[in-house]
mmCIF file of C-alpha atoms in Angstrom:
data_model
loop_
_atom_site.group_PDB
_atom_site.id
_atom_site.type_symbol
_atom_site.label_atom_id
_atom_site.label_comp_id
_atom_site.label_asym_id
_atom_site.label_seq_id
_atom_site.Cartn_x
_atom_site.Cartn_y
_atom_site.Cartn_z
ATOM 1 C CA MET A 117 -14.482 -1.177 -10.146
ATOM 2 C CA HIS A 118 -11.598 -0.614 -12.528
ATOM 3 C CA GLU A 119 -11.379 -2.254 -15.918
ATOM 4 C CA ILE A 120 -8.553 -4.776 -16.187
ATOM 5 C CA PRO A 121 -6.071 -3.784 -18.936
ATOM 6 C CA HIS A 122 -5.287 -6.326 -21.608
ATOM 7 C CA SER A 123 -1.481 -6.224 -21.660
ATOM 8 C CA ASP A 124 0.413 -8.814 -19.621
ATOM 9 C CA SER A 125 2.771 -6.201 -18.206
ATOM 10 C CA GLU A 126 -0.044 -4.059 -16.841
ATOM 11 C CA MET A 127 -1.808 -7.158 -15.538
ATOM 12 C CA LEU A 128 1.364 -8.233 -13.729
ATOM 13 C CA ARG A 129 1.653 -4.794 -12.163
ATOM 14 C CA LEU A 130 -1.883 -5.099 -10.817
ATOM 15 C CA LEU A 131 -1.282 -8.660 -9.713
ATOM 16 C CA ALA A 132 1.754 -7.548 -7.718
ATOM 17 C CA LEU A 133 -0.664 -5.330 -5.771
ATOM 18 C CA GLY A 134 -2.810 -8.366 -4.967
ATOM 19 C CA ASP A 135 -5.480 -7.779 -7.613
ATOM 20 C CA GLU A 136 -7.419 -11.072 -7.779
ATOM 21 C CA GLN A 137 -9.236 -10.095 -10.973
ATOM 22 C CA ALA A 138 -5.890 -9.628 -12.720
ATOM 23 C CA PHE A 139 -4.856 -13.078 -11.501
ATOM 24 C CA GLN A 140 -8.068 -14.602 -12.791
ATOM 25 C CA THR A 141 -7.634 -12.935 -16.178
ATOM 26 C CA LEU A 142 -4.094 -14.297 -16.553
ATOM 27 C CA PHE A 143 -5.254 -17.673 -15.285
ATOM 28 C CA GLU A 144 -7.925 -17.863 -17.973
ATOM 29 C CA ARG A 145 -5.525 -16.587 -20.622
ATOM 30 C CA TYR A 146 -2.727 -19.071 -19.993
ATOM 31 C CA TRP A 147 -4.233 -22.138 -18.267
ATOM 32 C CA ASP A 148 -4.793 -24.082 -21.497
ATOM 33 C CA ALA A 149 -1.272 -23.367 -22.769
ATOM 34 C CA VAL A 150 0.367 -24.403 -19.490
ATOM 35 C CA TYR A 151 -1.768 -27.529 -19.214
ATOM 36 C CA SER A 152 -1.169 -28.519 -22.866
ATOM 37 C CA THR A 153 2.597 -28.073 -22.524
ATOM 38 C CA SER A 154 2.596 -30.140 -19.341
ATOM 39 C CA LEU A 155 0.530 -32.848 -20.999
ATOM 40 C CA VAL A 156 2.929 -33.094 -23.922
ATOM 41 C CA LEU A 157 5.921 -33.426 -21.587
ATOM 42 C CA THR A 158 4.384 -35.792 -19.020
ATOM 43 C CA LYS A 159 1.945 -37.835 -21.148
ATOM 44 C CA SER A 160 -0.338 -37.851 -18.113
ATOM 45 C CA ALA A 161 -3.523 -35.782 -17.809
ATOM 46 C CA ALA A 162 -3.500 -36.098 -14.013
ATOM 47 C CA ILE A 163 0.105 -34.947 -13.652
ATOM 48 C CA ALA A 164 -0.410 -32.170 -16.211
ATOM 49 C CA GLU A 165 -3.376 -30.903 -14.189
ATOM 50 C CA ASP A 166 -1.294 -30.905 -11.011
ATOM 51 C CA ILE A 167 1.603 -29.139 -12.716
ATOM 52 C CA ALA A 168 -0.633 -26.431 -14.171
ATOM 53 C CA GLN A 169 -2.218 -25.866 -10.783
ATOM 54 C CA ASP A 170 1.217 -25.606 -9.161
ATOM 55 C CA VAL A 171 2.402 -23.138 -11.805
ATOM 56 C CA PHE A 172 -0.449 -20.761 -11.039
ATOM 57 C CA THR A 173 -0.042 -21.262 -7.305
ATOM 58 C CA ILE A 174 3.568 -20.120 -7.702
ATOM 59 C CA LEU A 175 2.402 -17.205 -9.860
ATOM 60 C CA TRP A 176 0.134 -16.041 -7.046
ATOM 61 C CA GLU A 177 2.686 -16.662 -4.286
ATOM 62 C CA LYS A 178 5.419 -14.745 -6.144
ATOM 63 C CA ARG A 179 3.155 -11.987 -7.414
ATOM 64 C CA ALA A 180 5.193 -9.238 -5.718
ATOM 65 C CA THR A 181 8.168 -9.939 -8.014
ATOM 66 C CA LEU A 182 6.203 -10.315 -11.242
ATOM 67 C CA PRO A 183 6.579 -6.770 -12.621
ATOM 68 C CA GLU A 184 10.215 -7.740 -13.270
ATOM 69 C CA VAL A 185 9.083 -10.489 -15.685
ATOM 70 C CA SER A 186 9.451 -9.283 -19.260
ATOM 71 C CA ARG A 187 7.680 -12.194 -20.970
ATOM 72 C CA LEU A 188 5.021 -13.978 -18.926
ATOM 73 C CA GLU A 189 4.496 -16.870 -21.328
ATOM 74 C CA GLY A 190 8.177 -17.802 -21.121
ATOM 75 C CA TYR A 191 8.145 -17.469 -17.346
ATOM 76 C CA LEU A 192 5.175 -19.835 -17.078
ATOM 77 C CA PHE A 193 6.765 -22.347 -19.457
ATOM 78 C CA ILE A 194 10.057 -22.412 -17.516
ATOM 79 C CA THR A 195 8.187 -22.779 -14.233
ATOM 80 C CA ALA A 196 6.170 -25.686 -15.640
ATOM 81 C CA ARG A 197 9.283 -27.340 -17.081
ATOM 82 C CA ASN A 198 11.113 -27.115 -13.770
ATOM 83 C CA LEU A 199 8.148 -28.538 -11.878
ATOM 84 C CA ILE A 200 7.847 -31.390 -14.356
ATOM 85 C CA TYR A 201 11.518 -32.313 -14.057
ATOM 86 C CA SER A 202 11.231 -32.214 -10.282
ATOM 87 C CA ARG A 203 8.057 -34.323 -10.344
ATOM 88 C CA LEU A 204 9.589 -36.935 -12.632
ATOM 89 C CA ARG A 205 12.615 -37.261 -10.365
ATOM 90 C CA LYS A 206 10.357 -37.871 -7.393
ATOM 91 C CA LEU A 207 7.951 -40.306 -9.042
ATOM 92 C CA ALA A 208 10.060 -43.277 -8.055
ATOM 93 C CA SER A 209 9.670 -42.431 -4.395
ATOM 94 C CA GLY A 210 6.011 -41.470 -4.667
ATOM 95 C CA ASP A 211 4.682 -44.886 -3.688
ATOM 96 C CA ALA A 212 7.047 -44.977 -0.744
ATOM 97 C CA TYR A 213 5.736 -41.621 0.458
ATOM 98 C CA ARG A 214 2.119 -42.738 0.206
ATOM 99 C CA GLN A 215 2.967 -45.876 2.152
ATOM 100 C CA TYR A 216 4.508 -43.666 4.834
ATOM 101 C CA VAL A 217 1.287 -41.654 5.041
ATOM 102 C CA LEU A 218 -0.820 -44.807 5.353
ATOM 103 C CA GLN A 219 1.518 -46.194 7.996
ATOM 104 C CA PHE A 220 1.338 -42.905 9.887
ATOM 105 C CA LEU A 221 -2.450 -43.045 9.906
ATOM 106 C CA HIS A 222 -2.635 -46.694 11.008
ATOM 107 C CA GLU A 223 0.337 -47.309 13.290
ATOM 108 C CA GLY A 224 -0.505 -48.597 16.776
ATOM 109 C CA GLY A 225 0.434 -48.075 20.406
ATOM 110 C CA ALA A 226 1.183 -44.945 22.394
ATOM 111 C CA GLN A 227 2.847 -43.353 19.363
ATOM 112 C CA GLN A 228 -0.475 -43.491 17.531
ATOM 113 C CA ALA A 229 -2.198 -41.656 20.382
ATOM 114 C CA ASP A 230 0.492 -38.956 20.361
ATOM 115 C CA HIS A 231 0.224 -38.543 16.607
ATOM 116 C CA ALA A 232 -3.570 -38.536 16.732
ATOM 117 C CA ALA A 233 -3.550 -35.644 19.216
ATOM 118 C CA GLU A 234 -0.988 -33.781 17.098
ATOM 119 C CA PHE A 235 -2.998 -34.458 13.964
ATOM 120 C CA ARG A 236 -6.229 -33.153 15.551
ATOM 121 C CA GLU A 237 -4.422 -29.965 16.569
ATOM 122 C CA LEU A 238 -3.144 -29.470 13.037
ATOM 123 C CA GLU A 239 -6.563 -30.255 11.610
ATOM 124 C CA GLN A 240 -8.044 -27.441 13.702
ATOM 125 C CA CYS A 241 -5.358 -25.076 12.357
ATOM 126 C CA VAL A 242 -6.306 -26.051 8.810
ATOM 127 C CA LEU A 243 -10.025 -25.566 9.436
ATOM 128 C CA THR A 244 -9.349 -22.161 10.984
ATOM 129 C CA ALA A 245 -7.247 -21.170 7.948
ATOM 130 C CA ILE A 246 -9.996 -22.371 5.588
ATOM 131 C CA ARG A 247 -12.598 -20.271 7.433
ATOM 132 C CA GLN A 248 -10.421 -17.207 6.843
ATOM 133 C CA LEU A 249 -10.450 -17.640 3.049
ATOM 134 C CA PRO A 250 -12.631 -15.320 0.939
ATOM 135 C CA PRO A 251 -16.159 -16.828 0.673
ATOM 136 C CA GLN A 252 -15.944 -17.984 -2.953
ATOM 137 C CA GLN A 253 -12.503 -19.576 -2.491
ATOM 138 C CA GLN A 254 -13.630 -21.205 0.736
ATOM 139 C CA ARG A 255 -16.714 -22.713 -0.856
ATOM 140 C CA ALA A 256 -14.894 -23.979 -3.962
ATOM 141 C CA PHE A 257 -12.083 -25.503 -1.883
ATOM 142 C CA THR A 258 -14.487 -27.129 0.570
ATOM 143 C CA LEU A 259 -16.656 -28.621 -2.166
ATOM 144 C CA SER A 260 -13.545 -29.958 -3.916
ATOM 145 C CA ARG A 261 -11.581 -31.381 -0.978
ATOM 146 C CA PHE A 262 -14.275 -32.270 1.542
ATOM 147 C CA GLU A 263 -17.319 -33.008 -0.613
ATOM 148 C CA GLY A 264 -15.344 -34.736 -3.376
ATOM 149 C CA MET A 265 -17.015 -32.757 -6.135
ATOM 150 C CA ARG A 266 -15.380 -32.389 -9.544
ATOM 151 C CA HIS A 267 -14.601 -28.948 -10.930
ATOM 152 C CA GLU A 268 -17.484 -29.173 -13.401
ATOM 153 C CA GLU A 269 -19.936 -29.957 -10.597
ATOM 154 C CA ILE A 270 -18.647 -27.116 -8.430
ATOM 155 C CA ALA A 271 -18.905 -24.703 -11.361
ATOM 156 C CA THR A 272 -22.541 -25.678 -11.879
ATOM 157 C CA THR A 273 -23.302 -25.419 -8.165
ATOM 158 C CA MET A 274 -21.673 -22.008 -7.827
ATOM 159 C CA GLY A 275 -22.863 -20.670 -11.172
ATOM 160 C CA VAL A 276 -19.418 -19.831 -12.541
ATOM 161 C CA SER A 277 -17.076 -21.304 -15.148
ATOM 162 C CA ARG A 278 -14.870 -24.358 -14.574
ATOM 163 C CA ILE A 279 -11.738 -22.289 -15.040
ATOM 164 C CA THR A 280 -12.942 -19.820 -12.413
ATOM 165 C CA ILE A 281 -13.271 -22.727 -9.975
ATOM 166 C CA LYS A 282 -9.693 -23.765 -10.782
ATOM 167 C CA SER A 283 -8.571 -20.212 -10.074
ATOM 168 C CA TYR A 284 -10.386 -20.140 -6.721
ATOM 169 C CA ILE A 285 -8.819 -23.441 -5.653
ATOM 170 C CA VAL A 286 -5.311 -22.378 -6.697
ATOM 171 C CA GLN A 287 -5.619 -19.177 -4.658
ATOM 172 C CA ALA A 288 -7.054 -21.098 -1.699
ATOM 173 C CA ILE A 289 -4.153 -23.569 -1.696
ATOM 174 C CA ALA A 290 -1.622 -20.737 -1.901
ATOM 175 C CA SER A 291 -3.260 -18.981 1.061
ATOM 176 C CA LEU A 292 -3.403 -22.174 3.119
ATOM 177 C CA ARG A 293 0.218 -23.026 2.383
ATOM 178 C CA LYS A 294 1.238 -19.585 3.599
ATOM 179 C CA ALA A 295 -0.951 -19.782 6.707
ATOM 180 C CA LEU A 296 0.398 -23.207 7.682
ATOM 181 C CA SER A 297 3.997 -22.890 6.489
ATOM 182 C CA ASN A 298 5.423 -22.358 9.963
ATOM 183 C CA HIS A 299 3.449 -25.072 11.725
ATOM 184 C CA PRO A 300 5.941 -27.326 13.571
ATOM 185 C CA SER A 301 3.856 -30.477 13.403
ATOM 186 C CA GLY A 302 5.381 -33.626 11.971
ATOM 187 C CA ALA A 303 1.919 -34.571 10.769
ATOM 188 C CA MET A 304 2.014 -31.896 8.077
ATOM 189 C CA GLY A 305 3.044 -34.350 5.364
ATOM 190 C CA ALA A 306 0.087 -36.597 6.055
ATOM 191 C CA LEU A 307 -2.320 -33.688 6.096
ATOM 192 C CA TRP A 308 -0.982 -32.352 2.800
ATOM 193 C CA ALA A 309 -1.517 -35.786 1.257
ATOM 194 C CA MET A 310 -5.084 -35.964 2.508
ATOM 195 C CA ILE A 311 -6.175 -32.443 1.626
ATOM 196 C CA PHE A 312 -3.996 -31.008 -1.102
ATOM 197 C CA PHE A 313 -3.266 -34.080 -3.217
ATOM 198 C CA SER A 314 -6.544 -35.941 -2.988
#
C-alpha cells in the first residue's frame, strides 16, 4: 500500500484516480471546518450535518475534475455556501414535499396498486445497488438507514471512528445516486425521502 501524501494537491490527484484513502484523509481533514461553517450560516445542527454530507458527496462525485482546483478549502466553502442558499430557498416548500410523500404512500384505489408495484420494483433496484457497495460502506449504510443506528453506535459496532463512518455513508450515497440516476420510476422521490433523508 502506498503512503498518502499530505498536500491537498497531491491528495486531489489521487482522489481523481478513485483513491478512497485519499478521500477519507480529506474528509477527516475538512469535515469539522465544513460542518462548523454550515452551522454558523444555518443555525441548525441537523441542516449543517446534511450540508456537510452533501459537500463531501459532491467532492466524491466530481473527483475527476478536482486536480484543477487550486485551493480545496475555498472550493469546499463555496460548495457549502451554494448548498445552503439552495436549501434555504427550498425550506418553505419542504413541508409540502413531505406531505406529497406521505400522500403517495397512503393514497387509495387502483393508483395505489400501480404505485405499490412500481415502488417494489424500485426497492429491488435499490437493494441490488446496496449489495454492490464495498463491504464496509454497505454495512455502515445498512446499519444507518435500515437499523436506525446513530453514527456513534455504528462506529462502536464496526470498530472504527465516527468520522470514518460518515465517510463510508457519504461514499455509499454517492454510489447509489449514480446507480439509480437513470431509473424512470416516478416513485424515486418517495424512496429518496425514506432512505436518504431519514
